[in-house]
Short mmCIF file of C-alpha atoms in Angstrom, two decimals:
data_model
loop_
_atom_site.label_atom_id
_atom_site.label_comp_id
_atom_site.label_asym_id
_atom_site.label_seq_id
_atom_site.Cartn_x
_atom_site.Cartn_y
_atom_site.Cartn_z
CA MET G 1 -0.04 -0.08 -0.13
CA HIS G 2 3.14 2.34 0.21
CA HIS G 3 4.07 1.88 -3.31
CA VAL G 4 0.83 3.10 -5.23
CA LEU G 5 1.75 5.79 -7.57
CA ARG G 6 -0.49 8.56 -9.22
CA PRO G 7 -0.69 8.78 -12.93
CA ILE G 8 2.38 10.98 -14.06
CA ALA G 9 0.08 14.14 -15.00
CA SER G 10 -1.36 14.33 -11.58
CA ARG G 11 2.30 13.60 -10.01
CA LEU G 12 3.77 16.60 -11.69
CA PRO G 13 5.15 19.43 -9.15
CA LEU G 14 2.13 21.67 -7.97
CA VAL G 15 3.29 25.09 -8.23
CA SER G 16 0.55 27.17 -6.37
CA PRO G 17 -0.49 30.88 -7.58
CA LEU G 18 1.05 32.12 -4.13
CA ARG G 19 4.41 30.20 -4.67
CA LEU G 20 4.44 31.27 -8.47
CA LEU G 21 3.84 34.96 -7.22
CA ALA G 22 6.43 34.79 -4.76
CA ILE G 23 9.11 33.45 -7.34
CA THR G 24 8.09 35.88 -9.82
CA ASN G 25 8.46 38.90 -7.42
CA TYR G 26 11.53 37.69 -6.44
CA PHE G 27 13.23 37.57 -10.08
CA THR G 28 11.49 40.87 -10.89
CA SER G 29 13.32 42.64 -8.00
CA LYS G 30 16.72 40.89 -9.02
CA ARG G 31 16.75 41.06 -12.70
CA THR G 32 19.32 43.31 -13.10
CA MET G 33 21.71 41.44 -10.72
CA THR G 34 24.80 39.86 -11.78
CA SER G 35 25.72 36.52 -10.35
CA ASN G 36 28.53 37.89 -8.26
CA ALA G 37 26.25 40.43 -6.61
CA ARG G 38 23.79 37.71 -5.19
CA THR G 39 24.13 37.88 -1.43
CA TYR G 40 23.05 35.51 1.43
CA ASN G 41 20.15 37.70 2.10
CA ASP G 42 19.44 37.38 -1.67
CA ALA G 43 19.70 33.44 -1.31
CA ILE G 44 17.34 33.22 1.78
CA ASP G 45 14.72 35.51 -0.09
CA ALA G 46 14.92 32.98 -3.04
CA LEU G 47 14.58 29.87 -0.62
CA ASN G 48 11.76 31.36 1.02
CA SER G 49 9.98 31.52 -2.06
CA LEU G 50 10.23 27.86 -2.48
CA GLN G 51 8.41 27.18 0.84
CA THR G 52 4.77 25.63 0.20
CA PRO G 53 1.92 28.20 1.27
CA PHE G 54 -0.23 27.31 4.05
CA ALA G 55 -3.27 26.87 1.79
CA VAL G 56 -1.63 24.44 -0.55
CA ILE G 57 -0.54 22.15 2.54
CA GLU G 58 -4.12 22.39 3.68
CA ALA G 59 -5.33 21.39 0.49
CA ARG G 60 -3.13 18.64 0.05
CA ARG G 61 -3.86 17.68 3.83
CA LYS G 62 -7.62 17.48 2.86
CA ALA G 63 -7.08 15.64 -0.04
CA GLY G 64 -4.86 13.04 1.87
CA ILE G 65 -1.92 13.67 -0.37
CA ARG G 66 1.26 12.51 1.47
CA PRO G 67 5.02 12.03 0.21
CA ASP G 68 5.39 8.87 -1.55
CA ALA G 69 7.98 6.99 -3.79
CA HIS G 70 7.65 9.86 -6.56
CA SER G 71 9.18 12.29 -3.68
CA VAL G 72 12.43 10.39 -4.08
CA LYS G 73 12.16 10.04 -8.05
CA GLU G 74 11.79 13.88 -8.03
CA MET G 75 14.93 14.26 -5.90
CA ARG G 76 17.07 11.91 -8.19
CA ALA G 77 15.66 13.83 -11.16
CA TYR G 78 16.70 17.37 -9.54
CA LEU G 79 20.14 15.58 -9.01
CA ALA G 80 20.69 14.92 -12.45
CA ARG G 81 19.66 18.36 -13.33
CA ILE G 82 22.56 19.88 -11.58
CA GLY G 83 24.86 17.26 -12.87
CA TYR G 84 25.10 14.48 -10.39
CA SER G 85 24.12 10.81 -10.11
CA SER G 86 23.19 8.80 -6.92
CA GLN G 87 26.76 6.95 -7.62
CA ASP G 88 28.66 10.53 -7.08
CA LEU G 89 27.22 10.53 -3.66
CA ASP G 90 29.23 7.50 -2.83
CA ARG G 91 32.20 9.50 -2.58
CA LEU G 92 30.74 11.36 0.55
CA ASN G 93 30.83 8.00 2.61
CA ILE G 94 27.24 8.88 4.01
CA VAL G 95 26.24 7.92 7.55
CA HIS G 96 22.52 8.13 7.22
CA VAL G 97 20.45 8.59 10.57
CA ALA G 98 16.77 8.40 11.02
CA GLY G 99 14.33 8.36 14.11
CA THR G 100 11.70 10.05 16.06
CA LYS G 101 13.83 11.20 19.12
CA GLY G 102 17.59 11.67 19.54
CA LYS G 103 18.41 11.54 15.76
CA GLY G 104 19.99 14.96 15.58
CA SER G 105 22.09 14.00 18.99
CA THR G 106 23.38 11.00 17.36
CA CYS G 107 24.46 12.86 14.42
CA ALA G 108 26.26 15.57 16.70
CA PHE G 109 27.99 12.64 18.55
CA VAL G 110 29.16 11.04 15.27
CA ASP G 111 30.28 14.35 13.91
CA SER G 112 32.19 15.02 17.31
CA LEU G 113 33.84 11.75 17.34
CA LEU G 114 35.13 11.80 13.71
CA THR G 115 36.38 15.21 14.49
CA ARG G 116 38.43 14.08 17.34
CA HIS G 117 39.87 11.42 15.51
CA GLN G 118 40.73 13.71 12.49
CA ARG G 119 42.80 15.97 14.76
CA THR G 120 45.08 12.95 15.78
CA HIS G 121 45.08 11.24 12.33
CA PRO G 122 45.50 14.24 9.96
CA GLY G 123 43.45 13.62 6.84
CA ILE G 124 41.42 10.68 8.24
CA PRO G 125 38.68 12.05 7.51
CA ASN G 126 39.70 14.79 5.33
CA ARG G 127 36.59 16.84 5.69
CA ILE G 128 33.43 16.22 7.52
CA GLY G 129 30.02 17.22 6.55
CA LEU G 130 27.04 17.29 9.00
CA PHE G 131 23.54 17.79 7.32
CA THR G 132 20.88 18.68 9.93
CA SER G 133 17.29 20.32 10.16
CA PRO G 134 15.90 22.63 11.15
CA HIS G 135 18.32 25.51 11.73
CA LEU G 136 18.30 27.40 15.13
CA ILE G 137 19.38 30.80 13.93
CA ALA G 138 20.52 30.86 10.43
CA VAL G 139 19.77 28.58 7.59
CA ARG G 140 23.42 28.00 6.86
CA GLU G 141 23.63 25.93 10.14
CA ARG G 142 22.03 23.08 8.43
CA ILE G 143 25.19 22.70 6.14
CA ARG G 144 28.31 22.41 8.32
CA ILE G 145 31.68 21.26 7.34
CA ASP G 146 34.37 20.40 9.94
CA SER G 147 31.65 21.19 12.66
CA LYS G 148 31.00 24.77 11.32
CA PRO G 149 28.17 26.34 9.29
CA ILE G 150 29.26 27.11 5.86
CA SER G 151 29.80 30.85 5.45
CA GLU G 152 27.15 33.52 4.25
CA GLU G 153 29.47 34.01 1.00
CA GLN G 154 29.71 30.34 0.52
CA PHE G 155 25.87 29.68 0.98
CA ALA G 156 24.98 32.35 -1.51
CA ARG G 157 27.35 30.93 -4.01
CA TYR G 158 26.68 27.46 -4.05
CA PHE G 159 22.70 28.37 -3.46
CA PHE G 160 22.67 30.31 -6.85
CA ASP G 161 25.09 27.93 -8.46
CA VAL G 162 22.26 25.28 -7.99
CA TRP G 163 19.55 27.89 -8.82
CA ASP G 164 21.07 28.58 -11.94
CA ARG G 165 21.92 24.99 -13.21
CA LEU G 166 18.36 24.15 -12.52
CA GLU G 167 17.24 27.09 -14.78
CA ALA G 168 19.56 26.14 -17.59
CA SER G 169 19.12 22.44 -17.59
CA ASP G 170 17.61 20.78 -20.52
CA VAL G 171 17.90 17.10 -19.12
CA ALA G 172 14.38 16.08 -19.57
CA LYS G 173 12.79 14.04 -16.73
CA ASP G 174 9.09 13.07 -16.42
CA GLU G 175 8.97 13.51 -12.75
CA VAL G 176 9.76 17.36 -12.82
CA ALA G 177 9.06 20.14 -15.20
CA LEU G 178 12.11 21.91 -16.90
CA GLY G 179 13.20 25.20 -15.02
CA SER G 180 11.33 23.87 -11.66
CA LYS G 181 12.80 23.72 -8.38
CA PRO G 182 12.31 21.44 -5.42
CA ILE G 183 10.49 22.86 -2.44
CA TYR G 184 12.47 24.63 0.63
CA ALA G 185 13.92 21.46 2.59
CA ARG G 186 14.49 19.37 -0.69
CA TYR G 187 16.21 22.20 -2.04
CA LEU G 188 18.65 22.51 0.64
CA THR G 189 19.34 18.82 0.78
CA LEU G 190 20.12 19.18 -3.02
CA MET G 191 22.23 21.94 -2.23
CA SER G 192 23.95 20.32 0.44
CA TYR G 193 25.19 17.31 -2.01
CA HIS G 194 26.64 20.13 -4.18
CA VAL G 195 28.45 21.72 -1.26
CA TYR G 196 30.05 18.55 -0.08
CA LEU G 197 31.19 17.19 -3.47
CA SER G 198 32.63 20.51 -4.16
CA GLU G 199 34.43 21.01 -0.96
CA GLY G 200 36.34 17.64 -0.73
CA VAL G 201 34.21 16.24 1.89
CA ASP G 202 34.93 12.47 2.43
CA VAL G 203 32.34 11.49 5.18
CA ALA G 204 28.83 13.39 5.63
CA ILE G 205 26.52 12.50 8.37
CA TYR G 206 22.84 13.15 7.02
CA GLU G 207 19.93 13.46 9.40
CA THR G 208 16.59 12.63 7.60
CA GLY G 209 13.90 15.28 7.65
CA ILE G 210 10.86 13.51 8.06
CA GLY G 211 10.68 9.66 8.02
CA GLY G 212 12.93 7.98 5.78
CA GLU G 213 11.72 6.01 2.86
CA TYR G 214 10.14 9.05 1.14
CA ASP G 215 12.62 11.75 2.68
CA ALA G 216 14.48 13.84 0.46
CA THR G 217 17.93 12.61 1.75
CA ASN G 218 16.93 8.98 0.86
CA VAL G 219 18.71 9.36 -2.77
CA VAL G 220 21.95 7.50 -1.38
CA ASP G 221 21.95 3.99 -2.40
CA ARG G 222 25.13 3.00 -0.51
CA PRO G 223 25.66 4.69 2.82
CA VAL G 224 28.59 3.67 4.79
CA ALA G 225 26.06 2.89 7.61
CA SER G 226 22.60 3.73 8.54
CA GLY G 227 21.20 4.34 12.14
CA ILE G 228 17.91 4.46 13.56
CA SER G 229 17.33 6.13 16.85
CA THR G 230 14.38 6.04 19.43
CA LEU G 231 11.09 5.76 17.68
CA GLY G 232 7.86 7.16 18.74
CA ILE G 233 4.95 8.99 17.49
CA ASP G 234 5.55 12.25 15.38
CA HIS G 235 4.26 13.79 12.12
CA VAL G 236 1.30 11.66 12.21
CA PHE G 237 -0.42 12.73 9.08
CA VAL G 238 2.74 11.76 6.98
CA LEU G 239 4.12 8.81 8.79
CA GLY G 240 0.70 7.33 10.51
CA ASP G 241 -0.54 7.24 13.65
CA THR G 242 1.09 4.01 15.17
CA VAL G 243 4.75 3.29 16.00
CA ASP G 244 4.78 0.34 13.67
CA LYS G 245 3.82 2.33 10.93
CA ILE G 246 6.41 5.07 11.51
CA ALA G 247 9.15 2.51 11.95
CA TRP G 248 8.22 1.21 8.48
CA HIS G 249 9.15 4.71 7.12
CA LYS G 250 12.21 4.88 9.18
CA ALA G 251 13.61 1.32 8.13
CA GLY G 252 13.60 2.97 4.36
CA ILE G 253 17.10 4.33 4.97
CA MET G 254 18.55 0.78 5.30
CA LYS G 255 20.22 -0.32 2.12
CA THR G 256 21.20 -3.88 0.92
CA GLY G 257 24.95 -4.11 1.15
CA SER G 258 25.41 -1.43 3.83
CA PRO G 259 25.25 -2.26 7.49
CA ALA G 260 22.39 -0.69 9.96
CA PHE G 261 22.28 -0.18 13.51
CA THR G 262 19.58 0.71 16.04
CA ILE G 263 18.98 0.62 19.68
CA GLU G 264 16.36 -0.86 21.97
CA GLN G 265 12.95 -0.05 20.74
CA VAL G 266 9.54 -0.94 21.84
CA PRO G 267 8.57 -4.46 20.49
CA SER G 268 6.22 -3.54 17.55
CA ALA G 269 8.61 -1.32 16.20
CA ALA G 270 11.69 -3.50 16.67
CA GLN G 271 9.59 -6.21 14.63
CA VAL G 272 8.96 -3.92 11.86
CA LEU G 273 12.56 -2.90 11.64
CA MET G 274 13.82 -6.59 11.88
CA ASP G 275 11.41 -7.58 9.11
CA ARG G 276 12.35 -4.95 6.82
CA ALA G 277 16.04 -5.54 7.30
CA VAL G 278 15.21 -9.19 6.19
CA GLU G 279 13.35 -7.94 3.10
CA LYS G 280 16.17 -5.63 2.18
CA GLY G 281 19.08 -8.23 3.07
CA VAL G 282 20.46 -6.07 5.69
CA ASP G 283 22.60 -7.02 8.60
CA LEU G 284 20.77 -5.08 11.18
CA LYS G 285 22.36 -4.70 14.71
CA ILE G 286 20.19 -4.15 17.69
CA LEU G 287 22.56 -2.45 20.11
CA GLU G 288 22.50 -2.49 23.93
CA LEU G 289 24.25 0.28 25.85
CA ASP G 290 27.92 0.23 25.05
CA PRO G 291 29.76 -1.09 28.20
CA ARG G 292 32.68 1.17 27.26
CA LEU G 293 30.46 4.15 28.13
CA GLN G 294 31.26 3.38 31.66
CA GLY G 295 32.97 6.38 33.40
CA VAL G 296 32.45 8.64 30.25
CA LYS G 297 30.70 11.66 31.32
CA ILE G 298 27.61 11.85 28.87
CA ARG G 299 26.01 15.12 29.23
CA PRO G 300 22.95 14.68 30.21
CA ASP G 301 23.65 11.81 32.42
CA ALA G 302 20.36 9.73 31.21
CA VAL G 303 19.87 6.76 29.65
CA PHE G 304 18.22 8.24 26.74
CA GLN G 305 21.46 10.21 25.67
CA LYS G 306 23.63 6.94 26.37
CA LYS G 307 21.58 5.17 23.88
CA ASN G 308 22.22 7.99 21.27
CA ALA G 309 26.03 7.75 22.30
CA THR G 310 25.97 3.92 21.94
CA LEU G 311 24.37 4.26 18.21
CA ALA G 312 26.93 7.15 17.49
CA ILE G 313 29.96 4.98 18.42
CA ALA G 314 28.92 2.34 16.34
CA LEU G 315 28.10 4.68 13.18
CA ALA G 316 31.53 6.42 13.62
CA GLU G 317 33.51 3.11 13.99
CA THR G 318 31.96 1.79 11.14
CA ALA G 319 32.69 4.93 8.91
CA LEU G 320 36.39 5.01 10.20
CA LYS G 321 36.90 1.24 9.21
CA LYS G 322 35.93 2.44 5.56
CA LEU G 323 37.95 5.41 5.56
CA ASP G 324 41.04 3.63 7.31
CA PRO G 325 41.49 -0.11 6.99
CA SER G 326 43.98 -0.10 9.79
CA PHE G 327 41.59 1.46 12.13
CA LYS G 328 40.64 -0.89 15.34
CA PRO G 329 38.30 0.06 17.73
CA GLY G 330 38.95 -0.18 21.26
CA VAL G 331 37.71 -3.42 22.73
CA GLU G 332 37.51 -3.12 26.58
CA SER G 333 37.48 0.80 26.56
CA LEU G 334 37.35 3.76 24.07
CA SER G 335 40.02 5.62 22.72
CA PRO G 336 40.83 8.93 24.40
CA GLU G 337 39.65 10.66 21.23
CA PHE G 338 36.33 9.14 21.21
CA VAL G 339 35.82 9.77 24.95
CA GLU G 340 36.83 13.54 24.28
CA GLY G 341 34.27 13.30 21.17
CA LEU G 342 31.48 12.24 23.40
CA GLU G 343 32.24 14.30 26.66
CA GLN G 344 32.88 17.40 24.54
CA VAL G 345 30.07 17.17 21.93
CA VAL G 346 28.28 20.57 21.29
CA TRP G 347 24.47 20.37 20.16
CA ARG G 348 22.82 23.53 20.52
CA GLY G 349 19.35 23.94 21.78
CA ARG G 350 19.07 20.34 23.26
CA CYS G 351 19.29 20.39 27.27
CA GLU G 352 21.14 23.80 27.13
CA VAL G 353 21.82 25.90 30.34
CA LYS G 354 22.35 29.72 30.34
CA GLU G 355 22.41 31.86 33.17
CA GLU G 356 22.28 35.48 33.64
CA GLU G 357 21.60 38.23 36.42
CA GLN G 358 17.90 37.75 36.46
CA ALA G 359 17.35 34.20 35.07
CA VAL G 360 18.48 30.78 34.49
CA TRP G 361 17.39 29.82 30.83
CA HIS G 362 17.00 25.87 30.33
CA LEU G 363 16.36 25.24 26.53
CA ASP G 364 15.23 22.15 25.04
CA GLY G 365 13.80 21.72 21.52
CA ALA G 366 11.70 18.65 22.66
CA HIS G 367 8.46 18.33 20.49
CA THR G 368 7.01 14.98 21.12
CA VAL G 369 5.15 13.63 23.93
CA ASP G 370 7.96 11.64 25.23
CA SER G 371 10.67 13.89 24.84
CA LEU G 372 8.75 16.57 26.84
CA LYS G 373 8.59 14.54 29.63
CA VAL G 374 12.13 13.98 29.50
CA ALA G 375 12.76 17.53 29.08
CA GLY G 376 10.45 18.02 32.05
CA ARG G 377 12.48 15.72 34.29
CA TRP G 378 15.77 17.27 33.07
CA PHE G 379 14.70 20.72 33.93
CA VAL G 380 13.50 19.76 37.31
CA ASP G 381 16.88 17.91 37.94
CA GLU G 382 19.07 20.69 37.14
CA CYS G 383 17.01 22.93 39.56
CA VAL G 384 17.29 20.66 42.34
CA LYS G 385 20.94 19.59 41.40
CA LYS G 386 22.19 23.10 41.38
CA GLY G 387 20.05 24.35 44.36
CA LYS G 388 18.30 27.06 42.53
CA ASN G 389 15.12 28.63 43.82
CA GLY G 390 12.81 31.00 42.36
CA PRO G 391 9.69 31.16 40.32
CA LYS G 392 9.64 28.15 37.50
CA VAL G 393 8.54 29.58 34.40
CA LEU G 394 7.42 27.86 31.09
CA ILE G 395 7.83 29.46 27.53
CA PHE G 396 5.99 27.15 25.24
CA ASN G 397 5.08 26.97 21.58
CA GLN G 398 4.41 24.36 18.94
CA GLN G 399 2.72 25.79 15.77
CA GLY G 400 0.58 24.42 13.42
CA ARG G 401 -0.04 20.76 14.98
CA SER G 402 -3.23 20.68 16.49
CA GLU G 403 -2.48 17.46 18.27
CA ALA G 404 0.22 19.49 20.38
CA VAL G 405 -2.35 20.32 22.98
CA ASP G 406 -2.05 17.04 24.14
CA PHE G 407 1.55 17.19 24.90
CA LEU G 408 0.85 19.56 27.67
CA ASP G 409 -0.73 17.04 30.17
CA GLY G 410 2.51 14.75 30.49
CA LEU G 411 5.03 17.96 30.53
CA CYS G 412 2.63 19.55 33.49
CA ASN G 413 2.61 16.17 35.27
CA THR G 414 6.05 15.29 34.92
CA VAL G 415 7.38 18.49 36.61
CA LYS G 416 4.91 18.25 39.36
CA SER G 417 5.95 14.43 40.06
CA ALA G 418 9.84 15.36 39.48
CA ASP G 419 9.68 18.07 41.74
CA PRO G 420 10.70 17.21 45.61
CA GLU G 421 7.73 19.63 46.71
CA GLY G 422 5.35 18.61 44.05
CA THR G 423 5.22 22.12 42.71
CA GLY G 424 4.69 22.87 39.02
CA PHE G 425 5.10 26.13 37.11
CA SER G 426 4.24 29.13 38.93
CA HIS G 427 4.19 31.05 35.37
CA VAL G 428 3.12 29.57 31.94
CA ILE G 429 3.70 31.38 28.80
CA PHE G 430 2.60 30.64 25.49
CA CYS G 431 3.80 32.64 22.74
CA THR G 432 4.18 32.37 18.71
CA ASN G 433 7.36 31.95 16.93
CA VAL G 434 7.63 35.63 15.85
CA THR G 435 10.95 36.62 16.97
CA TYR G 436 10.71 40.39 17.57
CA ALA G 437 8.23 42.61 18.83
CA LYS G 438 8.60 45.51 16.49
CA THR G 439 10.55 43.73 13.25
CA GLY G 440 8.83 40.61 13.38
CA TYR G 441 10.72 37.55 11.91
CA LYS G 442 14.37 37.50 10.89
CA LYS G 443 14.71 36.34 7.39
CA ASP G 444 15.81 32.76 8.31
CA PHE G 445 12.84 32.27 10.38
CA VAL G 446 10.18 33.39 8.05
CA ASN G 447 7.66 30.38 7.51
CA HIS G 448 4.81 30.50 5.09
CA GLN G 449 3.58 27.05 6.05
CA TYR G 450 1.37 28.21 8.77
CA ASN G 451 -2.00 30.11 8.91
CA PRO G 452 -0.86 33.63 9.38
CA LYS G 453 -4.41 34.62 10.77
CA ASP G 454 -3.74 32.02 13.37
CA ILE G 455 -0.43 33.51 14.37
CA GLU G 456 -2.00 36.96 14.43
CA ASN G 457 -5.08 35.56 16.63
CA MET G 458 -2.73 33.25 18.66
CA THR G 459 -5.53 30.70 18.04
CA GLN G 460 -3.39 27.75 19.10
CA GLN G 461 -1.90 29.76 22.00
CA ARG G 462 -5.43 30.14 23.23
CA VAL G 463 -5.95 26.35 22.98
CA PHE G 464 -2.96 25.73 24.89
CA ALA G 465 -3.77 28.31 27.75
CA GLU G 466 -7.01 26.83 28.05
CA ARG G 467 -5.59 23.37 28.63
CA TRP G 468 -3.10 24.46 31.22
CA SER G 469 -5.53 26.43 33.02
CA THR G 470 -7.50 23.11 33.49
CA LEU G 471 -4.36 21.18 34.35
CA ASP G 472 -2.97 23.37 36.61
CA PRO G 473 -5.45 26.27 38.11
CA SER G 474 -2.84 27.55 40.27
CA ALA G 475 -0.61 28.76 37.51
CA ASN G 476 -0.53 32.05 36.23
CA VAL G 477 -0.98 31.64 32.63
CA MET G 478 -0.18 34.18 29.86
CA LEU G 479 -0.50 34.61 26.22
CA ILE G 480 2.27 36.91 24.76
CA PRO G 481 2.75 37.50 20.92
CA THR G 482 6.40 37.31 20.55
CA ILE G 483 9.43 35.48 21.78
CA GLU G 484 11.16 38.69 22.59
CA GLU G 485 8.38 39.91 24.69
CA ALA G 486 7.96 36.41 26.37
CA ILE G 487 11.65 36.35 27.40
CA ASN G 488 11.40 40.09 28.71
CA LYS G 489 8.26 39.14 30.71
CA ALA G 490 10.04 36.10 32.20
CA ARG G 491 12.94 38.21 33.41
CA SER G 492 10.48 40.54 35.09
CA LEU G 493 8.71 37.87 37.18
CA VAL G 494 11.99 37.58 39.70
CA GLU G 495 10.77 41.27 40.56
CA ASP G 496 7.73 39.87 41.76
CA SER G 497 9.11 37.35 44.21
CA THR G 498 9.06 37.96 47.75
CA GLU G 499 12.45 36.36 48.64
CA GLY G 500 15.74 37.87 47.80
CA ASP G 501 18.52 36.55 45.67
CA GLN G 502 16.35 34.47 43.56
CA LYS G 503 16.51 33.95 39.77
CA VAL G 504 13.71 32.76 37.29
CA GLN G 505 14.18 29.16 36.42
CA ALA G 506 12.72 29.26 33.05
CA LEU G 507 12.22 26.14 30.56
CA ILE G 508 11.86 27.12 26.86
CA THR G 509 10.66 24.15 25.03
CA GLY G 510 8.30 22.48 22.56
CA SER G 511 9.81 23.43 19.31
CA LEU G 512 13.27 24.12 17.76
CA HIS G 513 12.12 26.92 16.12
CA LEU G 514 11.07 28.49 19.54
CA VAL G 515 14.24 27.57 21.08
CA GLY G 516 16.48 28.99 18.11
CA GLY G 517 14.83 32.28 18.24
CA ALA G 518 15.24 32.46 21.75
CA LEU G 519 18.96 31.56 21.79
CA GLY G 520 19.30 34.26 18.84
CA ILE G 521 17.67 36.70 21.16
CA LEU G 522 19.79 35.71 24.42
CA GLU G 523 22.91 35.70 22.69
CA LYS G 524 22.49 38.19 19.95
CA ALA G 525 24.11 35.89 17.51
CA ASP G 526 23.78 35.50 13.94
CA ALA G 527 24.70 31.71 13.58
CA LEU G 528 25.12 28.83 16.29
#
């Protein structure tokens, strides 16, 4: 049932009038520009024109249109249009990671492990690529080389190089119309291949966007290794409403002839992964916690993160065996490079703490039922461990997903049960993902996929507020339009406290878009 294709005519890319207008307006304003004059901001404007408007998303949702096998065929066609084949991607020695929870952290661990090995073994790897989503502050964070986002100049150059190749290509493919462009996330995936192949990257870690089987990253036929992190319920409309349906999609990244790894899963998901591995002729290894992690300081010190580290170790060791036939993994213990890679990993916006004069900010991009419970426990543990007192404040948003209101119950109850005194949040702020009070969104944060009226009227936030008021009538629940104003309000709450020497203990969670906007404000940073 997953492989039924619609007739070719009905599968041609739908260019909505809104998207067509955005693209037309972009080129009307840029018509006189030379290729050398096109800047990072120009690239972001053009990229934003490739977003699918809310009205089109809603129409497709109502019609039951979901990504299918044609999505991958489209990506292969676009890859050919810019001069590459899937065989060219073999040069990147791709480590492909899917999952519901922990896939980003797993990718960050792999990147950190390979980076530390590279420092003591020059040239192995030569250059390391890391492709993840979403970005926190700047779009270019999605495409990293040697752990750093590519520069604005590089982003603009490669962005328009791909754009111009697609414009000029006469490679006829039934799947896509000549001159057309893939949508936002797919364009960035396509661009990342061009960047890495052009920049001499010889190992690239790819995090899937949504699912796996029909994801834009799934054009690689021979990954050096595939990894599947913890599975759960997320993206129900696209992937299905049970964990076994979701597991089917995630298992799509496993490829015949390439090793695959996963960690302990719920039984129904594990069975689907094993069945699909048999179908594909893949040797799937289900990993228990790596005993070599004993004594290694994993942050946070929690089982879920040790599972991510275990998966990352297996993936990194497999990649290094391919790159360096003389590489021998430690048997009883991890190498000093691997220990350092695990202990010093940097993955922003996940279990992150920032302290300032008035507040301690705890930021985590959790956005599923289970991950929000984990974030809640981590938040309380941090407050207790550091002996921090002061009002507990929640800043929360998750835009465009009606089911997100049901995530609040677990978060509210978890924080209360984890707190030694059984207290929850004193103040709860629901805001939109709009960044600034006066200027609105930073260009990199513009998102046309949500109903602008819902954002203006704070429709989703009102639903959240009503639910939380029912869950905890003692909490002071507030609706605040922007992230900037929400942060300022949270800071001010310490002034209302009757006890001296207190700081607001704030948890910002529910969305990586929210967390990224908050970090941009707190650090006044252009990229992370």
